[in-house]
Amino acid sequence: MTTARSLTIPLPDDWHLHLRSGEMMRAVLPWTTRHFGRAIVMPNLDPPVVTRADAVRYHSEITAALPDGVTFQPLMTLYMTERTEPGDVRAAFEAGDAVAVKLYPAGATTNSAAGVHDIETIYPVLETMEEIGMPFLVHGEVVDPDVDIFDREAVFIEKKLIPIRARFPALKIVFEHLTTSDGVEYVLSCDAYTAATITPHHLVINRNAMLVGGIKPHYYCLPVAKRERHRLALIEAATSGDARFFLGTDSAPHLDSAKESACGCAGIFNVANALGIVAQVFENKNALDHLEAFTSRNGPAFYDLPVSERSMTLIRHELPVPLPDKVDTARGRITIFDPKMDVYWDVGDVD
Ligand code: NCD
Ligand code: ZN
């Protein structure tokens, strides 16, 4: 028997994560802290994390729930509303209470009702963010009912992102959870002020996986998975080593009862499997030498943070590894993303 291969990389960070709150947060948090040193924590709670004071409260809730002896740094974000005050955003950033502000176009996704209708109302906040170097995280989908759901990302680029970029050339923008070749091409056409997160699931599933042979509610997320050629463009981008692309799991837990429903909600819970899956995608593309750029280096560079001094060893097994499939909570089960592909990589030691 040949010995298993291994790969040691700086401890990864998750640049897009939904931790929720209360019991749900306590159930999912240990899965993140096992594999990630830091995470950008999304603010779409109900009610959302809008002000600096909200972010401080949410941060203490998370740190109070950390398992004993665990070192994990939640990086807090503010939820952009049409009433967000530039002074509050500046104070939050300067104190380290929030590292970024997230745009949810109103109605685009889970808990986005308090989001932005008219993008021009937030221009004063964007002006401040450009000045202080605070990243603007964008859920890049239009919500116009006339626009087909599979076109919403591409239309967002034309209608919203290009004008924002033209108006604020030095604003740091992260195009969150890219799902299209249009998004990849847009980011590649930009300078270093624009970056993008890519999720493990969008590297693995296309829209057929979600819809052919029966509808798979656990593959439903927003932005929705697109055609195969888009998935292939995302793999090219993620595995290229280009500094503008980094890992954001967009792990978004919902109870199975909420997903397996006549109106199932959007979100895929994947942190438990994320790194093995991503390593497998990189191996399949012969790009393991670029894995640490995607998981551990490009994100901190964009956010002006140091690369983790800790390390993680990934183990390449001889046989596919069994993947965890669910998390049980007091209120019910949460299904873990099943990539339906052989994954030979597993997380080993974290130092
Ligand atoms: C996210 C959620 O459930 O909070 N859902 C999702 O499908 N990705 C929200 C989001 O990031 O759009
Ligand atoms: Zn998200």
mmCIF file with all atom_site columns, N, CA and C in Angstrom, residues 280-346:
data_model
loop_
_atom_site.group_PDB
_atom_site.id
_atom_site.type_symbol
_atom_site.label_atom_id
_atom_site.label_alt_id
_atom_site.label_comp_id
_atom_site.label_asym_id
_atom_site.label_entity_id
_atom_site.label_seq_id
_atom_site.pdbx_PDB_ins_code
_atom_site.Cartn_x
_atom_site.Cartn_y
_atom_site.Cartn_z
_atom_site.occupancy
_atom_site.B_iso_or_equiv
_atom_site.pdbx_formal_charge
_atom_site.auth_seq_id
_atom_site.auth_comp_id
_atom_site.auth_asym_id
_atom_site.auth_atom_id
_atom_site.pdbx_PDB_model_num
ATOM 1   N N  . GLN A 1 280 ? -10.280 18.586 -3.580  1.00 0.00 ? 280 GLN A N  1
ATOM 2   C CA . GLN A 1 280 ? -10.541 17.621 -4.654  1.00 0.00 ? 280 GLN A CA 1
ATOM 3   C C  . GLN A 1 280 ? -10.723 18.322 -5.999  1.00 0.00 ? 280 GLN A C  1
ATOM 4   N N  . VAL A 1 281 ? -11.435 19.415 -5.986  1.00 0.00 ? 281 VAL A N  1
ATOM 5   C CA . VAL A 1 281 ? -11.633 20.185 -7.233  1.00 0.00 ? 281 VAL A CA 1
ATOM 6   C C  . VAL A 1 281 ? -10.271 20.647 -7.767  1.00 0.00 ? 281 VAL A C  1
ATOM 7   N N  . PHE A 1 282 ? -9.409  21.105 -6.868  1.00 0.00 ? 282 PHE A N  1
ATOM 8   C CA . PHE A 1 282 ? -8.074  21.564 -7.297  1.00 0.00 ? 282 PHE A CA 1
ATOM 9   C C  . PHE A 1 282 ? -7.244  20.384 -7.806  1.00 0.00 ? 282 PHE A C  1
ATOM 10  N N  . GLU A 1 283 ? -7.323  19.245 -7.120  1.00 0.00 ? 283 GLU A N  1
ATOM 11  C CA . GLU A 1 283 ? -6.562  18.087 -7.606  1.00 0.00 ? 283 GLU A CA 1
ATOM 12  C C  . GLU A 1 283 ? -7.051  17.687 -8.994  1.00 0.00 ? 283 GLU A C  1
ATOM 13  N N  . ASN A 1 284 ? -8.365  17.631 -9.165  1.00 0.00 ? 284 ASN A N  1
ATOM 14  C CA . ASN A 1 284 ? -8.922  17.213 -10.457 1.00 0.00 ? 284 ASN A CA 1
ATOM 15  C C  . ASN A 1 284 ? -8.489  18.146 -11.585 1.00 0.00 ? 284 ASN A C  1
ATOM 16  N N  . LYS A 1 285 ? -8.149  19.359 -11.235 1.00 0.00 ? 285 LYS A N  1
ATOM 17  C CA . LYS A 1 285 ? -7.729  20.360 -12.224 1.00 0.00 ? 285 LYS A CA 1
ATOM 18  C C  . LYS A 1 285 ? -6.202  20.461 -12.261 1.00 0.00 ? 285 LYS A C  1
ATOM 19  N N  . ASN A 1 286 ? -5.504  19.559 -11.544 1.00 0.00 ? 286 ASN A N  1
ATOM 20  C CA . ASN A 1 286 ? -4.032  19.614 -11.450 1.00 0.00 ? 286 ASN A CA 1
ATOM 21  C C  . ASN A 1 286 ? -3.529  20.953 -10.964 1.00 0.00 ? 286 ASN A C  1
ATOM 22  N N  . ALA A 1 287 ? -4.185  21.504 -9.964  1.00 0.00 ? 287 ALA A N  1
ATOM 23  C CA . ALA A 1 287 ? -3.854  22.863 -9.539  1.00 0.00 ? 287 ALA A CA 1
ATOM 24  C C  . ALA A 1 287 ? -3.626  22.948 -8.026  1.00 0.00 ? 287 ALA A C  1
ATOM 25  N N  . LEU A 1 288 ? -3.210  21.828 -7.418  1.00 0.00 ? 288 LEU A N  1
ATOM 26  C CA . LEU A 1 288 ? -3.047  21.858 -5.957  1.00 0.00 ? 288 LEU A CA 1
ATOM 27  C C  . LEU A 1 288 ? -2.038  22.909 -5.510  1.00 0.00 ? 288 LEU A C  1
ATOM 28  N N  . ASP A 1 289 ? -1.112  23.262 -6.403  1.00 0.00 ? 289 ASP A N  1
ATOM 29  C CA . ASP A 1 289 ? -0.127  24.290 -6.006  1.00 0.00 ? 289 ASP A CA 1
ATOM 30  C C  . ASP A 1 289 ? -0.786  25.670 -5.840  1.00 0.00 ? 289 ASP A C  1
ATOM 31  N N  . HIS A 1 290 ? -1.988  25.843 -6.338  1.00 0.00 ? 290 HIS A N  1
ATOM 32  C CA . HIS A 1 290 ? -2.688  27.121 -6.151  1.00 0.00 ? 290 HIS A CA 1
ATOM 33  C C  . HIS A 1 290 ? -3.733  27.061 -5.038  1.00 0.00 ? 290 HIS A C  1
ATOM 34  N N  . LEU A 1 291 ? -3.844  25.913 -4.372  1.00 0.00 ? 291 LEU A N  1
ATOM 35  C CA . LEU A 1 291 ? -4.903  25.781 -3.363  1.00 0.00 ? 291 LEU A CA 1
ATOM 36  C C  . LEU A 1 291 ? -4.755  26.821 -2.254  1.00 0.00 ? 291 LEU A C  1
ATOM 37  N N  . GLU A 1 292 ? -3.534  26.989 -1.743  1.00 0.00 ? 292 GLU A N  1
ATOM 38  C CA . GLU A 1 292 ? -3.396  27.887 -0.589  1.00 0.00 ? 292 GLU A CA 1
ATOM 39  C C  . GLU A 1 292 ? -3.621  29.343 -0.960  1.00 0.00 ? 292 GLU A C  1
ATOM 40  N N  . ALA A 1 293 ? -3.414  29.697 -2.223  1.00 0.00 ? 293 ALA A N  1
ATOM 41  C CA . ALA A 1 293 ? -3.739  31.069 -2.645  1.00 0.00 ? 293 ALA A CA 1
ATOM 42  C C  . ALA A 1 293 ? -5.242  31.286 -2.453  1.00 0.00 ? 293 ALA A C  1
ATOM 43  N N  . PHE A 1 294 ? -6.020  30.324 -2.893  1.00 0.00 ? 294 PHE A N  1
ATOM 44  C CA . PHE A 1 294 ? -7.484  30.436 -2.854  1.00 0.00 ? 294 PHE A CA 1
ATOM 45  C C  . PHE A 1 294 ? -8.039  30.353 -1.425  1.00 0.00 ? 294 PHE A C  1
ATOM 46  N N  . THR A 1 295 ? -7.481  29.438 -0.611  1.00 0.00 ? 295 THR A N  1
ATOM 47  C CA . THR A 1 295 ? -8.070  29.211 0.717   1.00 0.00 ? 295 THR A CA 1
ATOM 48  C C  . THR A 1 295 ? -7.460  30.093 1.802   1.00 0.00 ? 295 THR A C  1
ATOM 49  N N  . SER A 1 296 ? -6.210  30.520 1.621   1.00 0.00 ? 296 SER A N  1
ATOM 50  C CA . SER A 1 296 ? -5.489  31.078 2.772   1.00 0.00 ? 296 SER A CA 1
ATOM 51  C C  . SER A 1 296 ? -4.713  32.363 2.510   1.00 0.00 ? 296 SER A C  1
ATOM 52  N N  . ARG A 1 297 ? -4.472  32.736 1.259   1.00 0.00 ? 297 ARG A N  1
ATOM 53  C CA . ARG A 1 297 ? -3.611  33.907 1.016   1.00 0.00 ? 297 ARG A CA 1
ATOM 54  C C  . ARG A 1 297 ? -4.314  35.088 0.345   1.00 0.00 ? 297 ARG A C  1
ATOM 55  N N  . ASN A 1 298 ? -5.133  34.815 -0.650  1.00 0.00 ? 298 ASN A N  1
ATOM 56  C CA . ASN A 1 298 ? -5.707  35.927 -1.415  1.00 0.00 ? 298 ASN A CA 1
ATOM 57  C C  . ASN A 1 298 ? -6.694  36.746 -0.585  1.00 0.00 ? 298 ASN A C  1
ATOM 58  N N  . GLY A 1 299 ? -7.455  36.078 0.260   1.00 0.00 ? 299 GLY A N  1
ATOM 59  C CA . GLY A 1 299 ? -8.447  36.780 1.083   1.00 0.00 ? 299 GLY A CA 1
ATOM 60  C C  . GLY A 1 299 ? -7.784  37.751 2.045   1.00 0.00 ? 299 GLY A C  1
ATOM 61  N N  . PRO A 1 300 ? -6.847  37.265 2.885   1.00 0.00 ? 300 PRO A N  1
ATOM 62  C CA . PRO A 1 300 ? -6.185  38.202 3.796   1.00 0.00 ? 300 PRO A CA 1
ATOM 63  C C  . PRO A 1 300 ? -5.509  39.359 3.055   1.00 0.00 ? 300 PRO A C  1
ATOM 64  N N  . ALA A 1 301 ? -4.913  39.081 1.900   1.00 0.00 ? 301 ALA A N  1
ATOM 65  C CA . ALA A 1 301 ? -4.247  40.168 1.168   1.00 0.00 ? 301 ALA A CA 1
ATOM 66  C C  . ALA A 1 301 ? -5.263  41.236 0.789   1.00 0.00 ? 301 ALA A C  1
ATOM 67  N N  . PHE A 1 302 ? -6.432  40.827 0.329   1.00 0.00 ? 302 PHE A N  1
ATOM 68  C CA . PHE A 1 302 ? -7.439  41.819 -0.080  1.00 0.00 ? 302 PHE A CA 1
ATOM 69  C C  . PHE A 1 302 ? -7.929  42.621 1.122   1.00 0.00 ? 302 PHE A C  1
ATOM 70  N N  . TYR A 1 303 ? -8.107  41.934 2.250   1.00 0.00 ? 303 TYR A N  1
ATOM 71  C CA . TYR A 1 303 ? -8.632  42.596 3.454   1.00 0.00 ? 303 TYR A CA 1
ATOM 72  C C  . TYR A 1 303 ? -7.534  43.264 4.284   1.00 0.00 ? 303 TYR A C  1
ATOM 73  N N  . ASP A 1 304 ? -6.293  43.281 3.777   1.00 0.00 ? 304 ASP A N  1
ATOM 74  C CA . ASP A 1 304 ? -5.164  43.866 4.516   1.00 0.00 ? 304 ASP A CA 1
ATOM 75  C C  . ASP A 1 304 ? -4.968  43.200 5.873   1.00 0.00 ? 304 ASP A C  1
ATOM 76  N N  . LEU A 1 305 ? -5.068  41.905 5.896   1.00 0.00 ? 305 LEU A N  1
ATOM 77  C CA . LEU A 1 305 ? -4.855  41.160 7.134   1.00 0.00 ? 305 LEU A CA 1
ATOM 78  C C  . LEU A 1 305 ? -3.678  40.208 6.911   1.00 0.00 ? 305 LEU A C  1
ATOM 79  N N  . PRO A 1 306 ? -2.990  39.812 7.986   1.00 0.00 ? 306 PRO A N  1
ATOM 80  C CA . PRO A 1 306 ? -1.880  38.873 7.799   1.00 0.00 ? 306 PRO A CA 1
ATOM 81  C C  . PRO A 1 306 ? -2.389  37.479 7.440   1.00 0.00 ? 306 PRO A C  1
ATOM 82  N N  . VAL A 1 307 ? -1.584  36.760 6.676   1.00 0.00 ? 307 VAL A N  1
ATOM 83  C CA . VAL A 1 307 ? -1.885  35.347 6.425   1.00 0.00 ? 307 VAL A CA 1
ATOM 84  C C  . VAL A 1 307 ? -1.762  34.638 7.774   1.00 0.00 ? 307 VAL A C  1
ATOM 85  N N  . SER A 1 308 ? -2.595  33.653 8.004   1.00 0.00 ? 308 SER A N  1
ATOM 86  C CA . SER A 1 308 ? -2.565  32.952 9.290   1.00 0.00 ? 308 SER A CA 1
ATOM 87  C C  . SER A 1 308 ? -1.183  32.369 9.565   1.00 0.00 ? 308 SER A C  1
ATOM 88  N N  . GLU A 1 309 ? -0.769  32.476 10.827  1.00 0.00 ? 309 GLU A N  1
ATOM 89  C CA . GLU A 1 309 ? 0.508   31.846 11.203  1.00 0.00 ? 309 GLU A CA 1
ATOM 90  C C  . GLU A 1 309 ? 0.295   30.392 11.585  1.00 0.00 ? 309 GLU A C  1
ATOM 91  N N  . ARG A 1 310 ? -0.961  29.984 11.661  1.00 0.00 ? 310 ARG A N  1
ATOM 92  C CA . ARG A 1 310 ? -1.256  28.585 11.975  1.00 0.00 ? 310 ARG A CA 1
ATOM 93  C C  . ARG A 1 310 ? -1.271  27.792 10.669  1.00 0.00 ? 310 ARG A C  1
ATOM 94  N N  . SER A 1 311 ? -1.321  26.476 10.800  1.00 0.00 ? 311 SER A N  1
ATOM 95  C CA . SER A 1 311 ? -1.316  25.685 9.568   1.00 0.00 ? 311 SER A CA 1
ATOM 96  C C  . SER A 1 311 ? -2.324  24.542 9.658   1.00 0.00 ? 311 SER A C  1
ATOM 97  N N  . MET A 1 312 ? -2.665  24.050 8.485   1.00 0.00 ? 312 MET A N  1
ATOM 98  C CA . MET A 1 312 ? -3.573  22.911 8.379   1.00 0.00 ? 312 MET A CA 1
ATOM 99  C C  . MET A 1 312 ? -2.952  21.890 7.445   1.00 0.00 ? 312 MET A C  1
ATOM 100 N N  . THR A 1 313 ? -3.021  20.631 7.841   1.00 0.00 ? 313 THR A N  1
ATOM 101 C CA . THR A 1 313 ? -2.548  19.575 6.947   1.00 0.00 ? 313 THR A CA 1
ATOM 102 C C  . THR A 1 313 ? -3.759  18.856 6.363   1.00 0.00 ? 313 THR A C  1
ATOM 103 N N  . LEU A 1 314 ? -3.774  18.801 5.046   1.00 0.00 ? 314 LEU A N  1
ATOM 104 C CA . LEU A 1 314 ? -4.832  18.060 4.360   1.00 0.00 ? 314 LEU A CA 1
ATOM 105 C C  . LEU A 1 314 ? -4.252  16.706 3.963   1.00 0.00 ? 314 LEU A C  1
ATOM 106 N N  . ILE A 1 315 ? -5.041  15.660 4.170   1.00 0.00 ? 315 ILE A N  1
ATOM 107 C CA . ILE A 1 315 ? -4.573  14.302 3.882   1.00 0.00 ? 315 ILE A CA 1
ATOM 108 C C  . ILE A 1 315 ? -5.285  13.781 2.639   1.00 0.00 ? 315 ILE A C  1
ATOM 109 N N  . ARG A 1 316 ? -4.493  13.204 1.738   1.00 0.00 ? 316 ARG A N  1
ATOM 110 C CA . ARG A 1 316 ? -5.059  12.595 0.526   1.00 0.00 ? 316 ARG A CA 1
ATOM 111 C C  . ARG A 1 316 ? -5.104  11.091 0.745   1.00 0.00 ? 316 ARG A C  1
ATOM 112 N N  . HIS A 1 317 ? -6.296  10.560 0.893   1.00 0.00 ? 317 HIS A N  1
ATOM 113 C CA . HIS A 1 317 ? -6.456  9.132  1.187   1.00 0.00 ? 317 HIS A CA 1
ATOM 114 C C  . HIS A 1 317 ? -6.459  8.305  -0.094  1.00 0.00 ? 317 HIS A C  1
ATOM 115 N N  . GLU A 1 318 ? -6.293  7.010  0.097   1.00 0.00 ? 318 GLU A N  1
ATOM 116 C CA . GLU A 1 318 ? -6.309  6.070  -1.036  1.00 0.00 ? 318 GLU A CA 1
ATOM 117 C C  . GLU A 1 318 ? -7.718  5.851  -1.582  1.00 0.00 ? 318 GLU A C  1
ATOM 118 N N  . LEU A 1 319 ? -8.663  5.943  -0.670  1.00 0.00 ? 319 LEU A N  1
ATOM 119 C CA . LEU A 1 319 ? -10.066 5.692  -1.028  1.00 0.00 ? 319 LEU A CA 1
ATOM 120 C C  . LEU A 1 319 ? -10.890 6.936  -0.717  1.00 0.00 ? 319 LEU A C  1
ATOM 121 N N  . PRO A 1 320 ? -12.017 7.084  -1.380  1.00 0.00 ? 320 PRO A N  1
ATOM 122 C CA . PRO A 1 320 ? -12.869 8.238  -1.061  1.00 0.00 ? 320 PRO A CA 1
ATOM 123 C C  . PRO A 1 320 ? -13.220 8.250  0.431   1.00 0.00 ? 320 PRO A C  1
ATOM 124 N N  . VAL A 1 321 ? -13.250 9.440  1.015   1.00 0.00 ? 321 VAL A N  1
ATOM 125 C CA . VAL A 1 321 ? -13.555 9.513  2.447   1.00 0.00 ? 321 VAL A CA 1
ATOM 126 C C  . VAL A 1 321 ? -15.063 9.689  2.632   1.00 0.00 ? 321 VAL A C  1
ATOM 127 N N  . PRO A 1 322 ? -15.600 9.055  3.678   1.00 0.00 ? 322 PRO A N  1
ATOM 128 C CA . PRO A 1 322 ? -17.029 9.272  3.950   1.00 0.00 ? 322 PRO A CA 1
ATOM 129 C C  . PRO A 1 322 ? -17.231 10.703 4.441   1.00 0.00 ? 322 PRO A C  1
ATOM 130 N N  . LEU A 1 323 ? -18.246 11.366 3.949   1.00 0.00 ? 323 LEU A N  1
ATOM 131 C CA . LEU A 1 323 ? -18.484 12.758 4.336   1.00 0.00 ? 323 LEU A CA 1
ATOM 132 C C  . LEU A 1 323 ? -19.629 12.817 5.338   1.00 0.00 ? 323 LEU A C  1
ATOM 133 N N  . PRO A 1 324 ? -19.535 13.704 6.328   1.00 0.00 ? 324 PRO A N  1
ATOM 134 C CA . PRO A 1 324 ? -20.666 13.849 7.253   1.00 0.00 ? 324 PRO A CA 1
ATOM 135 C C  . PRO A 1 324 ? -21.885 14.335 6.473   1.00 0.00 ? 324 PRO A C  1
ATOM 136 N N  . ASP A 1 325 ? -23.058 13.872 6.858   1.00 0.00 ? 325 ASP A N  1
ATOM 137 C CA . ASP A 1 325 ? -24.230 14.226 6.045   1.00 0.00 ? 325 ASP A CA 1
ATOM 138 C C  . ASP A 1 325 ? -25.269 15.092 6.750   1.00 0.00 ? 325 ASP A C  1
ATOM 139 N N  . LYS A 1 326 ? -25.162 15.199 8.076   1.00 0.00 ? 326 LYS A N  1
ATOM 140 C CA . LYS A 1 326 ? -26.176 16.022 8.748   1.00 0.00 ? 326 LYS A CA 1
ATOM 141 C C  . LYS A 1 326 ? -25.680 16.494 10.110  1.00 0.00 ? 326 LYS A C  1
ATOM 142 N N  . VAL A 1 327 ? -26.329 17.537 10.585  1.00 0.00 ? 327 VAL A N  1
ATOM 143 C CA . VAL A 1 327 ? -26.103 18.025 11.940  1.00 0.00 ? 327 VAL A CA 1
ATOM 144 C C  . VAL A 1 327 ? -27.467 18.010 12.607  1.00 0.00 ? 327 VAL A C  1
ATOM 145 N N  . ASP A 1 328 ? -27.518 17.459 13.819  1.00 0.00 ? 328 ASP A N  1
ATOM 146 C CA . ASP A 1 328 ? -28.791 17.468 14.536  1.00 0.00 ? 328 ASP A CA 1
ATOM 147 C C  . ASP A 1 328 ? -28.828 18.626 15.519  1.00 0.00 ? 328 ASP A C  1
ATOM 148 N N  . THR A 1 329 ? -29.922 19.344 15.509  1.00 0.00 ? 329 THR A N  1
ATOM 149 C CA . THR A 1 329 ? -30.093 20.404 16.505  1.00 0.00 ? 329 THR A CA 1
ATOM 150 C C  . THR A 1 329 ? -31.360 20.078 17.287  1.00 0.00 ? 329 THR A C  1
ATOM 151 N N  . ALA A 1 330 ? -31.557 20.804 18.392  1.00 0.00 ? 330 ALA A N  1
ATOM 152 C CA . ALA A 1 330 ? -32.749 20.545 19.214  1.00 0.00 ? 330 ALA A CA 1
ATOM 153 C C  . ALA A 1 330 ? -34.017 20.804 18.406  1.00 0.00 ? 330 ALA A C  1
ATOM 154 N N  . ARG A 1 331 ? -33.920 21.668 17.406  1.00 0.00 ? 331 ARG A N  1
ATOM 155 C CA . ARG A 1 331 ? -35.123 22.010 16.622  1.00 0.00 ? 331 ARG A CA 1
ATOM 156 C C  . ARG A 1 331 ? -35.250 21.205 15.340  1.00 0.00 ? 331 ARG A C  1
ATOM 157 N N  . GLY A 1 332 ? -34.271 20.359 15.058  1.00 0.00 ? 332 GLY A N  1
ATOM 158 C CA . GLY A 1 332 ? -34.375 19.544 13.852  1.00 0.00 ? 332 GLY A CA 1
ATOM 159 C C  . GLY A 1 332 ? -33.030 19.398 13.166  1.00 0.00 ? 332 GLY A C  1
ATOM 160 N N  . ARG A 1 333 ? -33.065 18.734 12.025  1.00 0.00 ? 333 ARG A N  1
ATOM 161 C CA . ARG A 1 333 ? -31.840 18.377 11.329  1.00 0.00 ? 333 ARG A CA 1
ATOM 162 C C  . ARG A 1 333 ? -31.453 19.419 10.264  1.00 0.00 ? 333 ARG A C  1
ATOM 163 N N  . ILE A 1 334 ? -30.132 19.534 10.080  1.00 0.00 ? 334 ILE A N  1
ATOM 164 C CA . ILE A 1 334 ? -29.612 20.363 8.983   1.00 0.00 ? 334 ILE A CA 1
ATOM 165 C C  . ILE A 1 334 ? -28.809 19.431 8.081   1.00 0.00 ? 334 ILE A C  1
ATOM 166 N N  . THR A 1 335 ? -29.171 19.350 6.816   1.00 0.00 ? 335 THR A N  1
ATOM 167 C CA . THR A 1 335 ? -28.451 18.501 5.872   1.00 0.00 ? 335 THR A CA 1
ATOM 168 C C  . THR A 1 335 ? -27.168 19.191 5.424   1.00 0.00 ? 335 THR A C  1
ATOM 169 N N  . ILE A 1 336 ? -26.081 18.424 5.383   1.00 0.00 ? 336 ILE A N  1
ATOM 170 C CA . ILE A 1 336 ? -24.791 18.954 4.926   1.00 0.00 ? 336 ILE A CA 1
ATOM 171 C C  . ILE A 1 336 ? -24.663 18.699 3.422   1.00 0.00 ? 336 ILE A C  1
ATOM 172 N N  . PHE A 1 337 ? -24.095 19.641 2.710   1.00 0.00 ? 337 PHE A N  1
ATOM 173 C CA . PHE A 1 337 ? -23.931 19.559 1.256   1.00 0.00 ? 337 PHE A CA 1
ATOM 174 C C  . PHE A 1 337 ? -23.282 18.234 0.845   1.00 0.00 ? 337 PHE A C  1
ATOM 175 N N  . ASP A 1 338 ? -23.942 17.526 -0.046  1.00 0.00 ? 338 ASP A N  1
ATOM 176 C CA . ASP A 1 338 ? -23.410 16.270 -0.591  1.00 0.00 ? 338 ASP A CA 1
ATOM 177 C C  . ASP A 1 338 ? -22.934 16.545 -2.022  1.00 0.00 ? 338 ASP A C  1
ATOM 178 N N  . PRO A 1 339 ? -21.613 16.528 -2.263  1.00 0.00 ? 339 PRO A N  1
ATOM 179 C CA . PRO A 1 339 ? -21.125 16.897 -3.599  1.00 0.00 ? 339 PRO A CA 1
ATOM 180 C C  . PRO A 1 339 ? -21.384 15.810 -4.636  1.00 0.00 ? 339 PRO A C  1
ATOM 181 N N  . LYS A 1 340 ? -21.803 14.655 -4.203  1.00 0.00 ? 340 LYS A N  1
ATOM 182 C CA . LYS A 1 340 ? -22.026 13.513 -5.103  1.00 0.00 ? 340 LYS A CA 1
ATOM 183 C C  . LYS A 1 340 ? -20.840 13.327 -6.052  1.00 0.00 ? 340 LYS A C  1
ATOM 184 N N  . MET A 1 341 ? -19.658 13.421 -5.479  1.00 0.00 ? 341 MET A N  1
ATOM 185 C CA . MET A 1 341 ? -18.449 13.083 -6.228  1.00 0.00 ? 341 MET A CA 1
ATOM 186 C C  . MET A 1 341 ? -17.479 12.464 -5.229  1.00 0.00 ? 341 MET A C  1
ATOM 187 N N  . ASP A 1 342 ? -16.503 11.713 -5.735  1.00 0.00 ? 342 ASP A N  1
ATOM 188 C CA . ASP A 1 342 ? -15.533 11.116 -4.830  1.00 0.00 ? 342 ASP A CA 1
ATOM 189 C C  . ASP A 1 342 ? -14.595 12.193 -4.294  1.00 0.00 ? 342 ASP A C  1
ATOM 190 N N  . VAL A 1 343 ? -14.484 12.236 -2.970  1.00 0.00 ? 343 VAL A N  1
ATOM 191 C CA . VAL A 1 343 ? -13.581 13.183 -2.325  1.00 0.00 ? 343 VAL A CA 1
ATOM 192 C C  . VAL A 1 343 ? -12.555 12.358 -1.554  1.00 0.00 ? 343 VAL A C  1
ATOM 193 N N  . TYR A 1 344 ? -11.290 12.485 -1.935  1.00 0.00 ? 344 TYR A N  1
ATOM 194 C CA . TYR A 1 344 ? -10.218 11.723 -1.298  1.00 0.00 ? 344 TYR A CA 1
ATOM 195 C C  . TYR A 1 344 ? -9.501  12.532 -0.231  1.00 0.00 ? 344 TYR A C  1
ATOM 196 N N  . TRP A 1 345 ? -9.818  13.821 -0.144  1.00 0.00 ? 345 TRP A N  1
ATOM 197 C CA . TRP A 1 345 ? -9.114  14.720 0.770   1.00 0.00 ? 345 TRP A CA 1
ATOM 198 C C  . TRP A 1 345 ? -9.906  14.925 2.049   1.00 0.00 ? 345 TRP A C  1
ATOM 199 N N  . ASP A 1 346 ? -9.136  15.023 3.125   1.00 0.00 ? 346 ASP A N  1
ATOM 200 C CA . ASP A 1 346 ? -9.733  15.180 4.435   1.00 0.00 ? 346 ASP A CA 1
ATOM 201 C C  . ASP A 1 346 ? -8.838  16.134 5.241   1.00 0.00 ? 346 ASP A C  1
#
